[in-house]
Coordinates of C-alpha atoms in Angstrom, one line a residue:
Chain V
M15 CA -100.0 28.4 -39.7
T16 CA -96.5 26.7 -39.9
K17 CA -93.4 28.9 -40.3
L18 CA -90.9 26.5 -41.1
M19 CA -87.0 26.9 -41.7
I20 CA -84.6 24.5 -43.4
T21 CA -80.7 24.9 -43.6
S22 CA -79.7 24.8 -47.2
T23 CA -76.3 24.7 -49.1
G24 CA -77.8 27.3 -51.8
E25 CA -80.7 29.5 -52.7
E26 CA -83.1 27.3 -54.6
L27 CA -85.3 24.6 -53.5
D28 CA -83.3 22.0 -55.7
S29 CA -80.3 23.0 -53.4
L30 CA -79.0 20.3 -51.1
V31 CA -79.9 20.4 -47.4
E32 CA -77.0 21.6 -45.5
I33 CA -76.6 19.4 -42.4
R34 CA -74.8 22.0 -40.1
F35 CA -77.2 24.4 -38.3
G36 CA -75.3 27.2 -37.4
R37 CA -72.7 27.1 -40.1
A38 CA -75.3 26.5 -43.0
P39 CA -74.8 29.3 -45.9
Y40 CA -78.6 29.8 -46.3
F41 CA -81.8 29.5 -44.4
I42 CA -85.0 28.9 -46.4
F43 CA -88.1 30.0 -45.0
C44 CA -91.4 28.3 -45.7
N45 CA -94.9 29.2 -44.7
V46 CA -96.6 25.5 -45.1
E47 CA -100.2 26.9 -45.5
S48 CA -99.5 29.8 -47.9
G49 CA -96.7 28.2 -49.8
E50 CA -94.5 31.5 -49.2
Q51 CA -90.9 31.1 -49.5
E52 CA -87.9 33.3 -48.7
C53 CA -84.1 32.4 -48.7
V54 CA -82.0 34.5 -46.2
P55 CA -78.1 33.9 -46.3
N56 CA -77.0 33.1 -42.6
P57 CA -76.1 36.2 -40.9
G58 CA -73.9 34.0 -38.6
K59 CA -72.1 31.9 -41.2
D60 CA -68.7 33.3 -40.4
A61 CA -69.0 34.1 -36.6
S62 CA -65.6 33.1 -35.1
G63 CA -67.7 31.2 -32.3
G64 CA -71.3 30.9 -31.3
A65 CA -72.6 30.4 -34.7
G66 CA -75.2 28.0 -33.4
V67 CA -76.5 30.7 -30.6
K68 CA -76.9 33.4 -33.1
A69 CA -78.6 31.1 -35.6
A70 CA -80.8 30.1 -32.8
Q71 CA -81.7 33.7 -31.7
F72 CA -82.4 34.5 -35.5
L73 CA -85.0 31.9 -35.9
V74 CA -86.6 33.2 -32.7
D75 CA -86.7 36.8 -34.1
K76 CA -88.1 35.5 -37.4
G77 CA -91.1 33.6 -35.4
V78 CA -90.1 30.0 -36.6
E79 CA -91.7 27.1 -35.2
V80 CA -90.2 24.1 -36.9
L81 CA -86.6 23.9 -37.9
I82 CA -85.1 21.0 -40.4
T83 CA -81.3 20.6 -40.4
G84 CA -79.1 17.8 -40.0
K85 CA -77.3 18.4 -36.7
V86 CA -77.4 20.8 -33.8
G87 CA -74.5 21.7 -31.9
P88 CA -74.3 21.8 -28.0
H89 CA -74.8 25.4 -27.4
A90 CA -77.3 25.9 -30.1
E91 CA -79.2 22.5 -28.5
S92 CA -79.6 24.4 -25.3
A93 CA -80.7 27.5 -27.0
L94 CA -83.3 25.8 -29.2
K95 CA -84.5 23.7 -26.1
E96 CA -85.6 26.9 -24.6
T97 CA -87.5 28.4 -27.4
G98 CA -90.0 25.6 -28.3
I99 CA -88.8 25.3 -31.7
K100 CA -89.2 21.9 -33.1
V101 CA -86.3 20.4 -34.8
Y102 CA -86.6 17.7 -37.5
G103 CA -83.5 15.6 -38.9
A104 CA -82.7 15.7 -42.7
D105 CA -79.6 14.4 -44.4
S106 CA -77.1 15.7 -46.7
S107 CA -78.4 13.7 -49.8
M108 CA -81.7 15.1 -49.5
R109 CA -82.7 18.4 -51.5
V110 CA -84.7 21.2 -49.7
K111 CA -87.8 20.2 -51.8
E112 CA -87.4 16.6 -51.1
A113 CA -87.2 17.4 -47.2
L114 CA -90.2 19.5 -47.2
D115 CA -92.3 16.7 -48.7
N116 CA -90.9 14.3 -46.5
F117 CA -91.7 16.8 -43.4
S118 CA -95.3 17.0 -44.6
Q119 CA -95.8 13.4 -45.0
G120 CA -94.4 12.8 -41.7
N121 CA -91.4 10.9 -42.8
L122 CA -88.7 13.1 -40.9
K123 CA -87.6 12.1 -37.5
Q124 CA -87.8 14.8 -34.5
I125 CA -84.3 15.0 -33.1
L126 CA -85.1 17.9 -30.7
Chain P
M809 CA -34.2 40.1 -21.9
K810 CA -37.4 38.3 -22.7
I811 CA -37.0 35.4 -25.1
A812 CA -39.9 33.3 -26.3
V813 CA -39.9 29.8 -27.4
A814 CA -42.4 29.1 -29.8
S815 CA -43.3 26.4 -32.6
G816 CA -46.2 26.7 -34.6
K817 CA -46.6 23.1 -34.8
G818 CA -46.9 20.9 -31.4
G819 CA -44.4 18.4 -30.2
T820 CA -41.6 19.9 -32.1
G821 CA -39.5 20.0 -28.9
K822 CA -40.3 23.7 -27.6
T823 CA -40.2 22.6 -24.0
T824 CA -36.7 20.8 -24.2
V825 CA -35.5 23.7 -25.7
S826 CA -36.9 26.4 -23.6
T827 CA -36.1 24.2 -20.4
N828 CA -32.5 23.5 -21.3
L829 CA -31.8 27.1 -22.4
A830 CA -33.1 28.4 -19.3
K831 CA -30.9 25.9 -16.9
L832 CA -27.8 26.8 -19.1
I833 CA -28.2 30.4 -18.8
E834 CA -29.1 29.9 -15.0
K835 CA -25.6 27.9 -14.5
E836 CA -24.1 31.0 -16.4
Y837 CA -25.3 33.4 -13.8
E838 CA -24.8 31.1 -10.9
K839 CA -23.6 32.9 -7.9
K840 CA -23.3 36.2 -9.7
E841 CA -26.8 37.4 -8.4
D842 CA -30.1 36.0 -7.4
H843 CA -32.8 34.9 -9.4
R844 CA -31.5 36.4 -12.5
V845 CA -33.4 34.0 -14.5
W846 CA -37.1 33.4 -14.7
F847 CA -39.0 30.6 -16.6
L848 CA -42.6 31.3 -17.7
D849 CA -44.7 28.5 -19.1
C850 CA -47.5 30.2 -21.0
D851 CA -48.8 26.7 -22.5
V852 CA -51.4 27.0 -20.0
E853 CA -53.8 24.5 -21.6
E854 CA -51.2 21.8 -20.9
P855 CA -48.1 23.2 -18.9
N856 CA -45.2 20.8 -18.6
A857 CA -42.1 22.5 -18.1
H858 CA -42.4 21.9 -14.4
L859 CA -42.0 17.9 -15.0
F860 CA -38.2 19.2 -16.2
L861 CA -37.6 22.1 -13.9
K862 CA -39.2 20.5 -10.9
P863 CA -39.7 23.9 -9.0
S864 CA -41.1 24.1 -5.5
F865 CA -44.4 26.3 -5.5
T866 CA -44.4 28.9 -3.1
A867 CA -47.7 30.7 -3.9
S868 CA -50.9 30.2 -6.2
K869 CA -53.4 32.6 -7.2
P870 CA -56.7 32.2 -9.1
V871 CA -57.2 34.1 -12.3
L872 CA -60.7 35.8 -12.4
V873 CA -62.6 37.4 -15.6
K874 CA -65.5 39.3 -15.3
V875 CA -68.8 38.0 -16.9
P876 CA -72.4 39.7 -16.9
Q877 CA -75.0 39.0 -14.3
I878 CA -78.5 40.0 -15.4
D879 CA -81.1 41.7 -13.0
L880 CA -84.2 39.8 -14.2
E881 CA -86.5 42.4 -12.3
K882 CA -84.8 45.4 -14.5
C883 CA -84.4 43.7 -17.9
D884 CA -87.3 44.2 -20.4
Y885 CA -85.9 41.7 -22.8
C886 CA -85.0 44.1 -25.5
A887 CA -81.9 41.9 -26.6
R888 CA -79.7 44.7 -27.0
C889 CA -77.0 42.7 -25.3
S890 CA -77.3 39.9 -27.5
E891 CA -77.1 42.2 -30.3
V892 CA -73.9 43.9 -29.2
C893 CA -72.1 40.5 -28.3
A894 CA -69.6 40.1 -30.9
F895 CA -69.1 36.5 -29.6
N896 CA -72.6 35.2 -29.3
A897 CA -72.4 34.6 -26.0
L898 CA -75.8 35.8 -24.9
A899 CA -79.1 34.9 -26.5
V900 CA -82.5 36.5 -25.5
L901 CA -85.2 34.0 -26.5
K902 CA -88.7 35.4 -26.0
E903 CA -88.8 36.0 -22.2
K904 CA -85.5 33.6 -21.5
I905 CA -81.8 34.7 -21.6
I906 CA -79.3 32.2 -22.0
F907 CA -75.4 33.1 -21.1
F908 CA -72.8 30.9 -22.5
E909 CA -70.0 31.8 -20.0
H910 CA -67.4 29.9 -21.8
M911 CA -67.9 32.0 -25.0
C912 CA -67.6 35.5 -23.1
H913 CA -64.3 37.5 -23.9
S914 CA -65.2 40.1 -20.9
C915 CA -65.2 42.8 -23.4
G916 CA -68.1 44.6 -21.3
S917 CA -70.0 45.6 -24.3
C918 CA -73.5 43.9 -22.8
T919 CA -73.3 46.0 -19.6
Y920 CA -72.3 49.2 -21.0
F921 CA -75.0 49.1 -23.8
C922 CA -77.9 47.7 -21.6
P923 CA -80.6 50.5 -21.7
Q924 CA -82.2 49.4 -18.7
E925 CA -78.7 49.1 -16.8
A926 CA -79.9 45.8 -15.7
I927 CA -76.4 44.2 -16.1
K928 CA -73.4 44.1 -13.8
E929 CA -70.1 42.5 -14.0
V930 CA -69.2 39.8 -11.8
S931 CA -66.2 37.7 -11.4
R932 CA -65.5 34.0 -12.7
E933 CA -62.4 31.9 -12.1
V934 CA -61.0 30.3 -15.1
G935 CA -57.8 29.1 -14.0
V936 CA -54.8 29.4 -11.5
V937 CA -51.0 30.9 -11.8
Q938 CA -48.7 29.0 -9.3
E939 CA -45.2 30.5 -8.7
G940 CA -42.1 29.0 -7.0
F941 CA -38.2 28.6 -7.6
C942 CA -35.9 25.9 -8.9
D943 CA -33.0 26.3 -7.2
D944 CA -32.1 30.1 -8.2
M945 CA -34.6 30.2 -11.1
G946 CA -37.8 31.7 -10.9
F947 CA -40.7 30.0 -12.1
A948 CA -44.4 30.4 -12.8
H949 CA -47.2 28.8 -14.9
G950 CA -50.6 28.9 -15.5
I951 CA -53.1 26.2 -15.4
L952 CA -56.5 26.6 -17.4
N953 CA -59.4 24.8 -15.9
V954 CA -60.8 21.9 -17.7
G955 CA -63.2 22.7 -20.1
E956 CA -62.4 26.5 -20.6
A957 CA -62.3 27.7 -24.0
I958 CA -60.5 31.0 -23.7
S959 CA -56.8 31.0 -22.3
P960 CA -55.4 34.8 -22.8
P961 CA -56.5 35.8 -19.3
V962 CA -54.5 33.0 -17.8
I963 CA -51.3 33.7 -20.2
D964 CA -51.7 37.5 -19.5
E965 CA -51.5 36.8 -15.7
V966 CA -48.3 34.7 -16.1
K967 CA -46.8 37.3 -18.2
S968 CA -47.0 40.0 -15.5
Y969 CA -43.9 38.3 -14.2
Q970 CA -42.0 38.8 -17.4
D971 CA -40.1 42.1 -16.3
W972 CA -38.8 41.0 -13.2
A973 CA -35.4 39.2 -14.1
R974 CA -32.4 40.0 -16.4
V975 CA -33.5 37.1 -18.5
T976 CA -36.7 35.6 -19.2
I977 CA -37.6 32.6 -21.0
I978 CA -41.2 32.2 -21.9
D979 CA -42.6 28.7 -23.1
V980 CA -45.3 29.7 -25.7
P981 CA -48.3 27.4 -26.6
P982 CA -48.5 25.8 -30.0
G983 CA -50.2 27.3 -33.0
T984 CA -50.7 30.9 -34.3
S985 CA -53.8 32.2 -32.8
C986 CA -55.0 34.3 -29.8
P987 CA -52.8 32.3 -27.0
V988 CA -49.9 32.7 -29.0
I989 CA -50.2 36.5 -29.6
A990 CA -50.8 36.9 -25.8
A991 CA -47.7 34.8 -25.0
L992 CA -45.3 36.7 -27.6
K993 CA -46.7 40.1 -26.2
D994 CA -43.7 42.7 -25.2
I995 CA -40.8 40.0 -25.9
D996 CA -37.5 40.9 -27.4
F997 CA -36.5 37.6 -29.4
C998 CA -38.4 34.3 -30.4
L999 CA -36.9 30.9 -31.0
L1000 CA -38.7 29.1 -33.4
V1001 CA -38.3 25.2 -32.9
T1002 CA -39.4 23.3 -35.8
E1003 CA -38.7 19.8 -37.3
P1004 CA -37.9 18.9 -40.9
T1005 CA -41.4 17.4 -41.9
P1006 CA -44.0 18.9 -44.1
F1007 CA -46.2 19.8 -41.1
G1008 CA -43.0 21.1 -39.0
L1009 CA -42.5 23.5 -42.3
N1010 CA -46.1 24.5 -42.7
D1011 CA -46.8 25.5 -39.2
M1012 CA -43.3 27.4 -39.2
G1013 CA -44.1 29.3 -42.3
L1014 CA -47.5 30.5 -40.5
L1015 CA -45.4 31.6 -37.7
V1016 CA -42.7 33.3 -39.5
D1017 CA -45.5 35.6 -41.0
L1018 CA -47.0 36.4 -37.6
L1019 CA -43.3 37.2 -35.9
R1020 CA -42.5 39.2 -38.9
S1021 CA -45.9 41.4 -38.7
L1022 CA -45.3 41.7 -34.8
N1023 CA -41.5 42.8 -35.7
I1024 CA -40.1 40.3 -33.4
P1025 CA -36.4 39.0 -34.1
F1026 CA -36.2 35.4 -34.6
A1027 CA -34.2 32.4 -35.3
V1028 CA -34.7 28.7 -35.8
V1029 CA -34.1 25.5 -34.0
I1030 CA -34.4 22.3 -36.3
N1031 CA -35.1 19.4 -33.7
R1032 CA -34.5 15.9 -35.1
S1033 CA -32.6 17.5 -37.7
D1034 CA -31.2 14.3 -39.4
L1035 CA -35.0 12.9 -40.0
G1036 CA -37.4 13.9 -42.8
N1037 CA -36.3 16.4 -45.5
E1038 CA -34.3 19.5 -46.5
K1039 CA -36.9 21.7 -47.0
V1040 CA -37.0 23.4 -43.6
E1041 CA -33.4 24.4 -44.3
M1042 CA -34.2 25.2 -47.8
F1043 CA -37.0 27.7 -46.5
C1044 CA -34.6 29.2 -44.0
R1045 CA -32.1 29.9 -46.6
E1046 CA -34.4 31.5 -49.1
E1047 CA -36.0 33.5 -46.6
K1048 CA -32.6 34.6 -44.7
I1049 CA -33.6 33.0 -41.3
P1050 CA -30.7 32.2 -39.3
V1051 CA -30.6 28.5 -38.0
F1052 CA -29.0 28.6 -34.7
L1053 CA -29.1 25.1 -33.5
K1054 CA -29.7 21.4 -35.0
I1055 CA -30.5 18.7 -32.5
P1056 CA -30.3 15.5 -34.0
F1057 CA -32.7 12.6 -33.4
D1058 CA -30.7 10.8 -30.6
K1059 CA -31.7 8.0 -28.4
E1060 CA -30.0 9.4 -25.2
I1061 CA -31.5 12.7 -25.4
A1062 CA -35.1 10.9 -25.8
R1063 CA -34.1 8.6 -22.7
I1064 CA -33.1 11.5 -20.6
S1065 CA -36.2 13.5 -21.6
A1066 CA -38.4 10.7 -20.9
E1067 CA -37.2 10.7 -17.5
G1068 CA -37.8 14.3 -17.0
G1069 CA -33.8 14.8 -16.8
S1070 CA -31.8 18.0 -17.7
L1071 CA -30.2 17.4 -21.1
V1072 CA -27.5 20.4 -20.5
E1073 CA -26.3 19.1 -17.1
E1074 CA -26.0 15.6 -18.4
V1075 CA -24.9 15.4 -22.0
P1076 CA -21.9 17.4 -22.5
W1077 CA -22.3 17.8 -26.2
V1078 CA -25.9 19.2 -25.6
R1079 CA -24.6 21.3 -23.1
D1080 CA -22.0 22.9 -25.8
S1081 CA -24.6 23.2 -28.4
F1082 CA -27.0 25.2 -26.1
S1083 CA -24.3 27.1 -25.0
D1084 CA -23.6 28.0 -28.5
L1085 CA -27.2 28.7 -29.0
W1086 CA -26.8 31.4 -26.3
S1087 CA -23.8 32.9 -27.7
K1088 CA -25.5 33.5 -31.2
I1089 CA -28.7 35.0 -29.3
K1090 CA -26.6 37.5 -27.3
E1091 CA -24.4 38.0 -30.5
M1092 CA -27.7 38.8 -32.6
L1093 CA -29.4 41.0 -30.0
G1094 CA -26.0 42.9 -29.2
L1095 CA -26.4 41.7 -25.5
W1096 CA -24.3 42.9 -22.8
V1097 CA -25.7 40.3 -20.2

């Protein structure tokens, strides 16, 4: 069972992927096997600092194993490296659904 | 009397105004009493007033802040410290704690709330404060260590000198955020140095709002006043903000400043303008000095 999370600009699977990790408006969680999905607003979006650290903490608390996003900042990177969460890169022209399809077909590049 | 020189926008001539005003006041007080003027450079991310005032430094002390140290023997990874950290400086990831020291504001919440009492506070150096003298003027500035993100602890340390003298001139960092507020703390008057450009006007507007909410009396100096447009002056008229000095764009001023020279000592008309500026400040504050 793979728990996956994608940073998104909106709440729908048709929304575009958000390429910033810590400042993403929404996190969309997907369970690859069961197909279950859940969209959660990013609790650290408006943090004055350390948004990436807060987001990494949130992912660990949620038990996420794979993250799909555009770019991870330096603080979030050092936090994520400690977690064993695999990070795959998407770009801003992709919709969340396309990013998911690309991931399952093995077309996304692992960035961390 | 504590007078701050601030600008909102960077590069408008804050240090030119603050160092020359300090020199002028020092000359006025010369031989009356020792060390009646102190100059504090609170622009700790890039202090440069020493290039113009050329102090001899007599002392230097480190600026220390408190940061958490976690005893992993006692820690049970409950993540309470990470929850209460308002600055996201702590992450508790499974059985691993990561502390981002540059993000820590030394608030002490993690230590206070740790149920296991596994956290103690230790000191970390973030910069230094140097003090000295330039002739009869006292001088202090702070230097934030390269790579540090939080300057107010260093500014607070420089500000600890502000009640020593009859007149203290404080060079404030640019902007309107935490370092500026730290530098403006407990002052009597602020000179706002701006330039007649859209950027100068915009950032001046932000600083005017800040000074008004802090109830600090202020007046404006327009540098390079013969360039740009009229909008800064229009703004001051509409908002009833006094303009105490206009400094034209002048090759001689640029040359002397670039050499680290003293305008009030080398250029008579500049000395007269600063003398007039000082009279206006004294008049506005009903000063006896």
